[in-house]
mmCIF file of C-alpha atoms in Angstrom:
data_model
loop_
_atom_site.group_PDB
_atom_site.id
_atom_site.type_symbol
_atom_site.label_atom_id
_atom_site.label_comp_id
_atom_site.label_asym_id
_atom_site.label_seq_id
_atom_site.Cartn_x
_atom_site.Cartn_y
_atom_site.Cartn_z
ATOM 1 C CA UNK A 11 196.983 56.246 102.492
ATOM 2 C CA UNK A 12 198.816 56.406 98.932
ATOM 3 C CA UNK A 13 199.512 53.075 98.639
ATOM 4 C CA UNK A 14 202.483 52.465 96.311
ATOM 5 C CA UNK A 15 203.210 48.574 96.178
ATOM 6 C CA UNK A 16 206.038 46.470 94.634
ATOM 7 C CA UNK A 17 206.432 43.248 94.015
ATOM 8 C CA UNK A 18 209.696 41.387 94.359
ATOM 9 C CA UNK A 19 209.797 37.600 92.894
ATOM 10 C CA UNK A 20 212.666 35.978 94.385
ATOM 11 C CA UNK A 21 214.244 32.909 92.295
ATOM 12 C CA UNK A 22 217.038 32.545 89.845
ATOM 13 C CA UNK A 23 215.057 30.032 87.651
ATOM 14 C CA UNK A 24 212.752 33.360 87.200
ATOM 15 C CA UNK A 25 216.041 35.228 85.558
ATOM 16 C CA UNK A 26 216.746 31.832 83.460
ATOM 17 C CA UNK A 27 213.744 31.615 82.038
ATOM 18 C CA UNK A 28 212.991 28.103 83.582
ATOM 19 C CA UNK A 29 209.580 29.422 84.625
ATOM 20 C CA UNK A 30 207.306 32.261 83.883
ATOM 21 C CA UNK A 31 206.491 34.886 86.805
ATOM 22 C CA UNK A 32 202.865 34.068 87.132
ATOM 23 C CA UNK A 33 202.949 34.905 90.440
ATOM 24 C CA UNK A 34 203.807 38.842 89.465
ATOM 25 C CA UNK A 35 200.510 38.788 87.142
ATOM 26 C CA UNK A 36 198.363 37.107 89.654
ATOM 27 C CA UNK A 37 199.172 39.510 92.884
ATOM 28 C CA UNK A 38 198.990 42.562 90.243
ATOM 29 C CA UNK A 39 195.387 41.335 89.408
ATOM 30 C CA UNK A 40 194.571 41.061 93.150
ATOM 31 C CA UNK A 41 195.886 44.253 93.981
ATOM 32 C CA UNK A 42 194.004 45.986 91.546
ATOM 33 C CA UNK A 43 190.882 44.621 92.617
ATOM 34 C CA UNK A 44 191.599 46.011 96.405
ATOM 35 C CA UNK A 45 192.080 49.515 94.737
ATOM 36 C CA UNK A 46 196.062 49.041 95.350
ATOM 37 C CA UNK A 47 198.243 50.857 92.699
ATOM 38 C CA UNK A 48 201.287 48.529 91.630
ATOM 39 C CA UNK A 49 203.953 50.563 90.490
ATOM 40 C CA UNK A 50 207.231 48.174 90.326
ATOM 41 C CA UNK A 51 207.896 44.701 89.719
ATOM 42 C CA UNK A 52 211.308 43.629 90.521
ATOM 43 C CA UNK A 53 212.860 40.200 90.028
ATOM 44 C CA UNK A 54 216.216 39.110 91.683
ATOM 45 C CA UNK A 55 218.122 35.910 91.703
ATOM 46 C CA UNK A 56 218.853 33.597 94.763
ATOM 47 C CA UNK A 57 221.419 36.463 96.297
ATOM 48 C CA UNK A 58 221.526 37.938 99.590
ATOM 49 C CA UNK A 59 223.352 40.590 98.464
ATOM 50 C CA UNK A 60 221.744 41.369 95.480
ATOM 51 C CA UNK A 61 218.284 40.778 97.048
ATOM 52 C CA UNK A 62 219.583 43.590 99.922
ATOM 53 C CA UNK A 63 220.305 46.263 97.263
ATOM 54 C CA UNK A 64 216.356 45.545 95.780
ATOM 55 C CA UNK A 65 214.801 45.811 99.022
ATOM 56 C CA UNK A 66 217.073 49.107 99.669
ATOM 57 C CA UNK A 67 215.627 50.369 96.389
ATOM 58 C CA UNK A 68 211.986 49.424 97.328
ATOM 59 C CA UNK A 69 212.009 50.772 100.633
ATOM 60 C CA UNK A 70 212.890 54.278 98.822
ATOM 61 C CA UNK A 71 209.893 54.203 96.904
ATOM 62 C CA UNK A 72 207.448 51.755 98.064
ATOM 63 C CA UNK A 73 205.473 51.380 100.914
ATOM 64 C CA UNK A 74 203.856 47.886 100.629
ATOM 65 C CA UNK A 75 206.778 45.375 99.505
ATOM 66 C CA UNK A 76 205.319 41.923 98.144
ATOM 67 C CA UNK A 77 207.996 39.186 97.719
ATOM 68 C CA UNK A 78 207.497 35.632 96.804
ATOM 69 C CA UNK A 79 209.695 32.795 96.933
ATOM 70 C CA UNK A 80 212.873 31.967 99.033
ATOM 71 C CA UNK A 81 210.953 30.349 101.929
ATOM 72 C CA UNK A 82 211.678 27.186 101.787
ATOM 73 C CA UNK A 83 214.231 24.571 103.169
ATOM 74 C CA UNK A 84 217.431 24.718 101.206
ATOM 75 C CA UNK A 85 220.178 26.899 101.251
ATOM 76 C CA UNK A 86 219.439 29.202 98.490
ATOM 77 C CA UNK A 87 215.839 30.034 100.217
ATOM 78 C CA UNK A 88 217.143 33.420 101.750
ATOM 79 C CA UNK A 89 214.281 35.779 101.442
ATOM 80 C CA UNK A 90 213.297 35.828 105.232
ATOM 81 C CA UNK A 91 216.604 35.737 106.434
ATOM 82 C CA UNK A 92 217.932 38.743 104.675
ATOM 83 C CA UNK A 93 214.663 40.586 105.256
ATOM 84 C CA UNK A 94 215.204 39.653 109.099
ATOM 85 C CA UNK A 95 218.691 40.986 109.054
ATOM 86 C CA UNK A 96 217.488 44.321 107.387
ATOM 87 C CA UNK A 97 214.785 44.789 109.509
ATOM 88 C CA UNK A 98 216.693 43.843 112.718
ATOM 89 C CA UNK A 99 214.082 41.068 113.552
ATOM 90 C CA UNK A 100 214.769 37.778 114.745
ATOM 91 C CA UNK A 101 213.317 34.578 113.422
ATOM 92 C CA UNK A 102 211.312 32.521 115.779
ATOM 93 C CA UNK A 103 209.637 29.191 115.299
ATOM 94 C CA UNK A 104 205.876 29.109 114.538
ATOM 95 C CA UNK A 105 205.140 26.179 116.326
ATOM 96 C CA UNK A 106 201.756 25.274 114.575
ATOM 97 C CA UNK A 107 203.887 25.665 110.984
ATOM 98 C CA UNK A 108 206.324 23.069 112.843
ATOM 99 C CA UNK A 109 203.785 20.602 114.139
ATOM 100 C CA UNK A 110 202.140 20.904 110.418
ATOM 101 C CA UNK A 111 205.328 19.903 108.713
ATOM 102 C CA UNK A 112 206.247 17.314 111.192
ATOM 103 C CA UNK A 113 202.569 15.552 110.861
ATOM 104 C CA UNK A 114 203.333 15.757 106.745
ATOM 105 C CA UNK A 115 206.488 13.486 107.172
ATOM 106 C CA UNK A 116 204.998 11.222 109.615
ATOM 107 C CA UNK A 117 201.885 10.874 107.424
ATOM 108 C CA UNK A 118 204.165 9.946 104.305
ATOM 109 C CA UNK A 119 206.669 8.102 106.282
ATOM 110 C CA UNK A 120 209.715 9.749 105.326
ATOM 111 C CA UNK A 121 212.328 11.144 107.778
ATOM 112 C CA UNK A 122 212.289 15.107 108.249
ATOM 113 C CA UNK A 123 215.760 16.409 108.080
ATOM 114 C CA UNK A 124 216.809 19.306 109.987
ATOM 115 C CA UNK A 125 216.743 21.837 107.266
ATOM 116 C CA UNK A 126 213.050 21.312 106.708
ATOM 117 C CA UNK A 127 212.335 23.007 109.907
ATOM 118 C CA UNK A 128 213.683 26.054 108.544
ATOM 119 C CA UNK A 129 210.202 26.709 106.625
ATOM 120 C CA UNK A 130 208.949 26.879 110.201
ATOM 121 C CA UNK A 131 211.027 30.026 110.969
ATOM 122 C CA UNK A 132 208.990 33.518 110.758
ATOM 123 C CA UNK A 133 209.784 36.951 111.825
ATOM 124 C CA UNK A 134 209.198 37.783 114.991
ATOM 125 C CA UNK A 135 206.037 40.002 115.617
ATOM 126 C CA UNK A 136 204.785 39.414 112.388
ATOM 127 C CA UNK A 137 201.031 38.227 111.422
ATOM 128 C CA UNK A 138 201.502 34.542 110.383
ATOM 129 C CA UNK A 139 199.666 33.780 106.898
ATOM 130 C CA UNK A 140 198.857 29.995 107.110
ATOM 131 C CA UNK A 141 199.944 27.531 104.107
ATOM 132 C CA UNK A 142 196.979 24.808 103.918
ATOM 133 C CA UNK A 143 198.677 23.762 100.314
ATOM 134 C CA UNK A 144 202.367 23.950 101.578
ATOM 135 C CA UNK A 145 204.740 23.681 104.348
ATOM 136 C CA UNK A 146 206.359 27.331 105.123
ATOM 137 C CA UNK A 147 203.867 29.985 106.500
ATOM 138 C CA UNK A 148 203.691 33.318 104.809
ATOM 139 C CA UNK A 149 203.831 36.243 106.993
ATOM 140 C CA UNK A 150 203.113 40.193 107.259
ATOM 141 C CA UNK A 151 204.684 43.069 109.147
ATOM 142 C CA UNK A 152 204.592 46.559 109.199
ATOM 143 C CA UNK A 153 207.792 48.465 110.283
ATOM 144 C CA UNK A 154 208.646 52.217 109.830
ATOM 145 C CA UNK A 155 205.225 52.599 107.657
ATOM 146 C CA UNK A 156 206.161 50.226 105.200
ATOM 147 C CA UNK A 157 204.546 46.726 104.979
ATOM 148 C CA UNK A 158 206.406 43.575 103.968
ATOM 149 C CA UNK A 159 204.897 40.532 102.896
ATOM 150 C CA UNK A 160 206.167 37.259 102.698
ATOM 151 C CA UNK A 161 204.372 34.420 100.003
ATOM 152 C CA UNK A 162 205.737 31.035 98.966
ATOM 153 C CA UNK A 163 206.491 30.672 95.734
ATOM 154 C CA UNK A 164 204.826 28.136 94.007
ATOM 155 C CA UNK A 165 201.373 29.400 92.716
ATOM 156 C CA UNK A 166 199.856 26.582 94.337
ATOM 157 C CA UNK A 167 200.842 27.584 97.554
ATOM 158 C CA UNK A 168 200.874 31.279 97.151
ATOM 159 C CA UNK A 169 197.355 32.100 95.688
ATOM 160 C CA UNK A 170 195.037 30.381 98.181
ATOM 161 C CA UNK A 171 197.160 32.046 100.977
ATOM 162 C CA UNK A 172 196.960 35.476 99.198
ATOM 163 C CA UNK A 173 192.806 34.949 98.831
ATOM 164 C CA UNK A 174 192.378 33.362 102.561
ATOM 165 C CA UNK A 175 194.696 34.936 104.343
ATOM 166 C CA UNK A 176 196.687 37.852 102.804
ATOM 167 C CA UNK A 177 193.808 39.984 101.617
ATOM 168 C CA UNK A 178 192.161 39.966 104.832
ATOM 169 C CA UNK A 179 195.422 41.424 106.674
ATOM 170 C CA UNK A 180 195.945 43.957 103.735
ATOM 171 C CA UNK A 181 192.341 45.160 103.752
ATOM 172 C CA UNK A 182 192.646 45.525 108.117
ATOM 173 C CA UNK A 183 195.920 46.996 108.075
ATOM 174 C CA UNK A 184 195.532 49.474 104.919
ATOM 175 C CA UNK A 185 191.862 50.581 105.830
ATOM 176 C CA UNK A 186 191.332 49.365 102.351
ATOM 177 C CA UNK A 187 187.706 50.637 100.547
ATOM 178 C CA UNK A 188 187.759 51.664 96.996
ATOM 179 C CA UNK A 189 188.215 48.781 94.974
ATOM 180 C CA UNK A 190 189.436 49.062 91.183
ATOM 181 C CA UNK A 191 187.556 47.377 88.484
ATOM 182 C CA UNK A 192 188.701 46.791 84.966
ATOM 183 C CA UNK A 193 187.063 45.130 81.712
ATOM 184 C CA UNK A 194 188.823 44.795 78.345
ATOM 185 C CA UNK A 195 187.410 45.190 75.127
ATOM 186 C CA UNK A 196 188.343 43.731 72.060
ATOM 187 C CA UNK A 197 188.435 44.908 68.677
ATOM 188 C CA UNK A 198 188.952 43.444 65.127
ATOM 189 C CA UNK A 199 189.137 45.027 61.663
ATOM 190 C CA UNK A 200 190.264 48.371 62.728
ATOM 191 C CA UNK A 201 193.685 49.645 63.196
ATOM 192 C CA UNK A 202 194.999 50.820 66.734
ATOM 193 C CA UNK A 203 195.801 54.565 65.397
ATOM 194 C CA UNK A 204 192.400 54.317 63.800
ATOM 195 C CA UNK A 205 190.473 53.216 66.787
ATOM 196 C CA UNK A 206 192.235 55.660 69.068
ATOM 197 C CA UNK A 207 191.331 58.624 66.256
ATOM 198 C CA UNK A 208 187.440 57.769 66.705
ATOM 199 C CA UNK A 209 187.616 58.203 70.676
ATOM 200 C CA UNK A 210 190.335 60.667 70.907
ATOM 201 C CA UNK A 211 188.049 62.858 72.870
ATOM 202 C CA UNK A 212 187.294 60.441 75.236
ATOM 203 C CA UNK A 213 190.720 59.487 75.864
ATOM 204 C CA UNK A 214 191.589 63.206 76.301
ATOM 205 C CA UNK A 215 188.767 63.752 78.629
ATOM 206 C CA UNK A 216 189.274 60.554 80.756
ATOM 207 C CA UNK A 217 189.681 60.585 84.337
ATOM 208 C CA UNK A 218 187.630 58.218 86.308
ATOM 209 C CA UNK A 219 186.848 55.932 84.497
ATOM 210 C CA UNK A 220 190.555 55.510 82.363
ATOM 211 C CA UNK A 221 190.813 54.421 78.929
ATOM 212 C CA UNK A 222 194.203 52.111 77.880
ATOM 213 C CA UNK A 223 194.526 51.044 74.428
ATOM 214 C CA UNK A 224 196.895 48.083 73.977
ATOM 215 C CA UNK A 225 197.407 46.305 70.790
ATOM 216 C CA UNK A 226 197.829 42.868 69.533
ATOM 217 C CA UNK A 227 198.747 40.587 66.624
ATOM 218 C CA UNK A 228 196.102 41.968 63.997
ATOM 219 C CA UNK A 229 193.741 43.244 66.922
ATOM 220 C CA UNK A 230 193.148 46.185 69.263
ATOM 221 C CA UNK A 231 192.120 46.375 72.790
ATOM 222 C CA UNK A 232 190.948 48.656 75.218
ATOM 223 C CA UNK A 233 191.314 48.265 79.237
ATOM 224 C CA UNK A 234 188.982 50.422 80.797
ATOM 225 C CA UNK A 235 189.660 51.112 84.649
ATOM 226 C CA UNK A 236 187.123 52.502 87.140
ATOM 227 C CA UNK A 237 187.623 53.246 91.058
ATOM 228 C CA UNK A 238 185.115 53.321 93.844
ATOM 229 C CA UNK A 239 184.078 52.356 96.770
ATOM 230 C CA UNK A 240 180.944 50.537 95.614
ATOM 231 C CA UNK A 241 182.128 47.675 92.791
ATOM 232 C CA UNK A 242 178.483 47.841 91.638
ATOM 233 C CA UNK A 243 178.679 51.566 91.246
ATOM 234 C CA UNK A 244 182.304 51.418 89.015
ATOM 235 C CA UNK A 245 180.588 48.677 87.018
ATOM 236 C CA UNK A 246 177.884 51.197 86.104
ATOM 237 C CA UNK A 247 180.608 53.509 85.205
ATOM 238 C CA UNK A 248 182.099 51.026 83.090
ATOM 239 C CA UNK A 249 178.896 50.428 81.457
ATOM 240 C CA UNK A 250 178.490 53.951 80.557
ATOM 241 C CA UNK A 251 182.273 54.649 79.152
ATOM 242 C CA UNK A 252 181.672 51.356 77.095
ATOM 243 C CA UNK A 253 178.283 52.293 75.601
ATOM 244 C CA UNK A 254 179.907 55.628 74.367
ATOM 245 C CA UNK A 255 182.958 54.094 72.817
ATOM 246 C CA UNK A 256 180.854 51.086 70.890
ATOM 247 C CA UNK A 257 178.585 53.960 69.803
ATOM 248 C CA UNK A 258 181.393 54.778 67.535
ATOM 249 C CA UNK A 259 183.267 51.520 67.084
ATOM 250 C CA UNK A 260 181.081 48.868 68.257
ATOM 251 C CA UNK A 261 180.758 47.582 64.497
ATOM 252 C CA UNK A 262 184.723 46.095 65.059
ATOM 253 C CA UNK A 263 183.599 44.909 68.871
ATOM 254 C CA UNK A 264 183.761 41.084 69.306
ATOM 255 C CA UNK A 265 184.262 40.332 73.142
ATOM 256 C CA UNK A 266 185.660 41.111 76.453
ATOM 257 C CA UNK A 267 188.721 40.049 78.570
ATOM 258 C CA UNK A 268 190.416 36.859 77.610
ATOM 259 C CA UNK A 269 188.021 35.579 74.780
ATOM 260 C CA UNK A 270 189.660 35.187 71.222
ATOM 261 C CA UNK A 271 188.168 35.405 67.954
ATOM 262 C CA UNK A 272 188.298 31.658 67.704
ATOM 263 C CA UNK A 273 186.404 31.303 70.575
ATOM 264 C CA UNK A 274 183.594 33.917 69.526
ATOM 265 C CA UNK A 275 183.335 31.795 66.487
ATOM 266 C CA UNK A 276 182.959 28.711 68.436
ATOM 267 C CA UNK A 277 180.442 30.132 70.353
ATOM 268 C CA UNK A 278 178.570 31.510 67.583
ATOM 269 C CA UNK A 279 178.817 28.291 65.378
ATOM 270 C CA UNK A 280 177.518 26.403 68.600
ATOM 271 C CA UNK A 281 174.707 28.858 69.189
ATOM 272 C CA UNK A 282 173.438 28.845 65.255
ATOM 273 C CA UNK A 283 173.846 25.331 65.385
ATOM 274 C CA UNK A 284 176.262 25.606 62.201
ATOM 275 C CA UNK A 285 179.137 23.486 61.178
ATOM 276 C CA UNK A 286 182.341 24.795 59.405
ATOM 277 C CA UNK A 287 184.836 23.142 57.254
ATOM 278 C CA UNK A 288 188.065 24.656 55.933
ATOM 279 C CA UNK A 289 189.976 24.729 52.492
ATOM 280 C CA UNK A 290 193.769 25.976 53.329
ATOM 281 C CA UNK A 291 196.428 26.734 51.075
ATOM 282 C CA UNK A 292 198.775 29.620 52.816
ATOM 283 C CA UNK A 293 197.697 29.229 56.131
ATOM 284 C CA UNK A 294 198.728 25.042 56.091
ATOM 285 C CA UNK A 295 195.922 23.925 58.497
ATOM 286 C CA UNK A 296 196.736 26.864 61.078
ATOM 287 C CA UNK A 297 192.886 27.247 61.029
ATOM 288 C CA UNK A 298 192.177 23.901 61.881
ATOM 289 C CA UNK A 299 194.904 23.783 64.739
ATOM 290 C CA UNK A 300 193.071 26.900 66.057
ATOM 291 C CA UNK A 301 189.709 25.657 65.972
ATOM 292 C CA UNK A 302 190.239 22.187 67.236
ATOM 293 C CA UNK A 303 191.879 23.319 70.305
ATOM 294 C CA UNK A 304 188.656 24.445 71.541
ATOM 295 C CA UNK A 305 186.749 21.994 73.599
ATOM 296 C CA UNK A 306 183.564 20.538 71.839
ATOM 297 C CA UNK A 307 185.321 21.517 68.445
ATOM 298 C CA UNK A 308 183.887 18.168 67.146
ATOM 299 C CA UNK A 309 179.913 19.499 66.763
ATOM 300 C CA UNK A 310 181.067 22.766 64.922
ATOM 301 C CA UNK A 311 183.995 21.734 62.622
ATOM 302 C CA UNK A 312 183.810 18.958 60.262
ATOM 303 C CA UNK A 313 187.235 18.735 58.895
ATOM 304 C CA UNK A 314 189.878 20.828 56.517
ATOM 305 C CA UNK A 315 191.822 19.929 52.972
ATOM 306 C CA UNK A 316 194.879 21.735 53.249
ATOM 307 C CA UNK A 317 195.526 22.129 49.363
ATOM 308 C CA UNK A 318 198.944 23.857 49.292
ATOM 309 C CA UNK A 319 199.988 23.125 45.711
ATOM 310 C CA UNK A 320 197.815 23.585 42.765
ATOM 311 C CA UNK A 321 197.814 19.967 41.637
ATOM 312 C CA UNK A 322 196.180 19.167 45.035
ATOM 313 C CA UNK A 323 193.571 22.227 44.693
ATOM 314 C CA UNK A 324 192.696 20.414 41.330
ATOM 315 C CA UNK A 325 193.094 16.620 42.650
ATOM 316 C CA UNK A 326 191.534 17.042 46.231
ATOM 317 C CA UNK A 327 189.176 19.810 46.170
ATOM 318 C CA UNK A 328 187.993 19.855 42.505
ATOM 319 C CA UNK A 329 189.415 23.190 41.713
ATOM 320 C CA UNK A 330 189.100 24.031 37.583
ATOM 321 C CA UNK A 331 192.170 23.793 35.824
ATOM 322 C CA UNK A 332 191.079 26.470 33.817
ATOM 323 C CA UNK A 333 190.256 28.817 36.905
ATOM 324 C CA UNK A 334 193.820 28.118 37.805
ATOM 325 C CA UNK A 335 195.688 28.623 34.448
ATOM 326 C CA UNK A 336 193.682 31.960 33.764
ATOM 327 C CA UNK A 337 193.328 33.564 37.356
ATOM 328 C CA UNK A 338 196.022 31.906 39.268
ATOM 329 C CA UNK A 339 195.675 29.848 42.895
ATOM 330 C CA UNK A 340 195.864 33.856 44.592
ATOM 331 C CA UNK A 341 192.530 34.656 43.077
ATOM 332 C CA UNK A 342 189.009 35.532 43.972
ATOM 333 C CA UNK A 343 187.658 33.019 41.707
ATOM 334 C CA UNK A 344 190.040 30.141 43.205
ATOM 335 C CA UNK A 345 188.633 31.393 46.690
ATOM 336 C CA UNK A 346 185.546 31.142 45.454
ATOM 337 C CA UNK A 347 185.598 27.537 44.666
ATOM 338 C CA UNK A 348 188.097 26.419 47.196
ATOM 339 C CA UNK A 349 185.216 27.398 50.088
ATOM 340 C CA UNK A 350 182.194 26.060 47.735
ATOM 341 C CA UNK A 351 184.082 22.514 46.939
ATOM 342 C CA UNK A 352 185.597 21.812 50.620
ATOM 343 C CA UNK A 353 181.860 22.850 51.927
ATOM 344 C CA UNK A 354 180.108 20.291 49.526
ATOM 345 C CA UNK A 355 182.786 17.364 49.999
ATOM 346 C CA UNK A 356 182.858 17.756 53.525
ATOM 347 C CA UNK A 357 179.030 17.933 54.228
ATOM 348 C CA UNK A 358 179.144 21.118 56.213
ATOM 349 C CA UNK A 359 176.847 24.388 56.647
ATOM 350 C CA UNK A 360 179.600 26.597 55.868
ATOM 351 C CA UNK A 361 182.769 26.723 53.883
ATOM 352 C CA UNK A 362 185.847 28.397 54.329
ATOM 353 C CA UNK A 363 189.061 28.964 51.773
ATOM 354 C CA UNK A 364 192.278 30.771 52.576
ATOM 355 C CA UNK A 365 194.708 31.211 49.504
ATOM 356 C CA UNK A 366 197.286 33.952 49.236
ATOM 357 C CA UNK A 367 201.030 35.330 49.021
ATOM 358 C CA UNK A 368 202.565 34.898 52.874
ATOM 359 C CA UNK A 369 205.856 35.533 51.598
ATOM 360 C CA UNK A 370 208.922 35.650 51.759
ATOM 361 C CA UNK A 371 208.541 36.258 48.093
ATOM 362 C CA UNK A 372 205.415 37.359 45.907
ATOM 363 C CA UNK A 373 203.421 34.477 44.397
ATOM 364 C CA UNK A 374 202.330 33.740 40.900
ATOM 365 C CA UNK A 375 203.217 37.594 40.495
ATOM 366 C CA UNK A 376 200.957 38.715 43.531
ATOM 367 C CA UNK A 377 202.664 40.629 46.289
ATOM 368 C CA UNK A 378 203.667 39.568 49.797
ATOM 369 C CA UNK A 379 200.379 39.948 51.768
ATOM 370 C CA UNK A 380 197.693 39.861 49.188
ATOM 371 C CA UNK A 381 195.387 37.115 50.785
ATOM 372 C CA UNK A 382 192.147 36.232 49.529
ATOM 373 C CA UNK A 383 189.224 34.337 51.863
ATOM 374 C CA UNK A 384 186.027 32.785 50.517
ATOM 375 C CA UNK A 385 183.227 32.192 53.007
ATOM 376 C CA UNK A 386 180.532 29.887 51.286
ATOM 377 C CA UNK A 387 177.242 29.479 53.107
ATOM 378 C CA UNK A 388 175.047 26.765 51.981
ATOM 379 C CA UNK A 389 171.954 28.539 50.514
ATOM 380 C CA UNK A 390 173.742 31.976 50.005
ATOM 381 C CA UNK A 391 175.864 33.741 47.334
ATOM 382 C CA UNK A 392 179.861 32.954 48.131
ATOM 383 C CA UNK A 393 181.255 36.144 49.378
ATOM 384 C CA UNK A 394 185.380 36.631 49.023
ATOM 385 C CA UNK A 395 187.518 39.182 50.958
ATOM 386 C CA UNK A 396 190.581 40.686 49.574
ATOM 387 C CA UNK A 397 193.324 41.619 51.959
ATOM 388 C CA UNK A 398 196.805 43.428 52.036
ATOM 389 C CA UNK A 399 198.217 42.475 54.830
ATOM 390 C CA UNK A 400 201.817 43.351 56.112
ATOM 391 C CA UNK A 401 204.278 41.983 58.496
ATOM 392 C CA UNK A 402 206.069 38.424 58.723
ATOM 393 C CA UNK A 403 205.099 35.430 57.115
ATOM 394 C CA UNK A 404 203.740 33.980 60.314
ATOM 395 C CA UNK A 405 202.278 37.421 61.020
ATOM 396 C CA UNK A 406 200.420 37.277 57.963
ATOM 397 C CA UNK A 407 199.406 33.667 58.199
ATOM 398 C CA UNK A 408 197.932 34.276 61.822
ATOM 399 C CA UNK A 409 196.200 37.505 60.874
ATOM 400 C CA UNK A 410 194.807 35.804 57.963
ATOM 401 C CA UNK A 411 193.006 33.390 60.080
ATOM 402 C CA UNK A 412 191.674 35.647 62.310
ATOM 403 C CA UNK A 413 190.174 37.600 59.336
ATOM 404 C CA UNK A 414 188.372 34.338 58.706
ATOM 405 C CA UNK A 415 187.095 33.882 61.871
ATOM 406 C CA UNK A 416 185.838 37.575 61.739
ATOM 407 C CA UNK A 417 184.190 36.909 58.432
ATOM 408 C CA UNK A 418 182.200 33.854 59.654
ATOM 409 C CA UNK A 419 180.932 35.411 62.443
ATOM 410 C CA UNK A 420 179.510 38.240 60.510
ATOM 411 C CA UNK A 421 177.894 36.077 58.590
ATOM 412 C CA UNK A 422 176.560 34.253 61.226
ATOM 413 C CA UNK A 423 174.721 36.998 62.630
ATOM 414 C CA UNK A 424 173.084 37.646 59.567
ATOM 415 C CA UNK A 425 171.771 33.758 59.704
#
């Protein structure tokens, strides 16, 4: 069966931007693991007419329609009522769910209003999906070769319901066997166009597994996806493709899936039992903010000095006045002194410095995007890196921090 899945999230709060549609992301990931192709995401408010319109569109293009939200007790919870009308199905009480709701109110010593009983109403002939973490049950029903799945909106209820009951229902109803396994490879220090050029033939020849390049802020990622009935075989297919790719661009590879450069830096520092300190100018404490967001940062991060002005660089970091007068703050010489001084003042194994012109105007005659990063490792000659970055002021600062993490990781690998 060619599975064409559509997710319809119901709730005006989604359209108003009051909450993020995390349910659609979760479900898409789960359907991918089941080998179900998700073709469309739809969001509709708490309005029966607009929901009917969205369902009619979905019926013409999808054969699995999954709804989240609108199963609650209030008047604007109208998902199952609308679907029942469109499918010509009655709503009947699921007495197991009704008993569970009544027990909840008895246990909490609260009076149950009549509208709470509404949550126990389900489509006649539907398979009931138990709600172990809330009141409204979910349901699945097949009508005219289309499968309709109704799930609650709160993620704390929807996710366990899907894992414990909905997944099995779909596997049985659809006879699913083939699995889709994805793996994200993360790269830094190479542009998206260059990476695609380096693996162009692999992209052109892709069938199974597939390669999907994705761009992030100063990074490039590749999502590899393989389909196979055996998950182990699918992973072997991904391993083979990853190996081919990294034979060409492996020097820029730094991690998998949801990892970040700062996370990888944290791991490397922990593994090598080294500490780092930062002297920040244009980044204004951003490096420190990122690294201290990591659990256990106190074991690897000694501290930082934010010396935004030349006066602070002289008085706090002890950068020489001569260096600043002859070369300026945006210079290789200043970056070296900043990195070495913060390392020695704070007493860390590694000192890193960030100085440059983030914009919107040039600084000391240096064009916007000119950045120097210094890395001073105890017992080794200090390294400096000159960058010519583009983008907004904030984008330049973010890229600067990421490059700093990248360079420290390179040094740690050599230790």
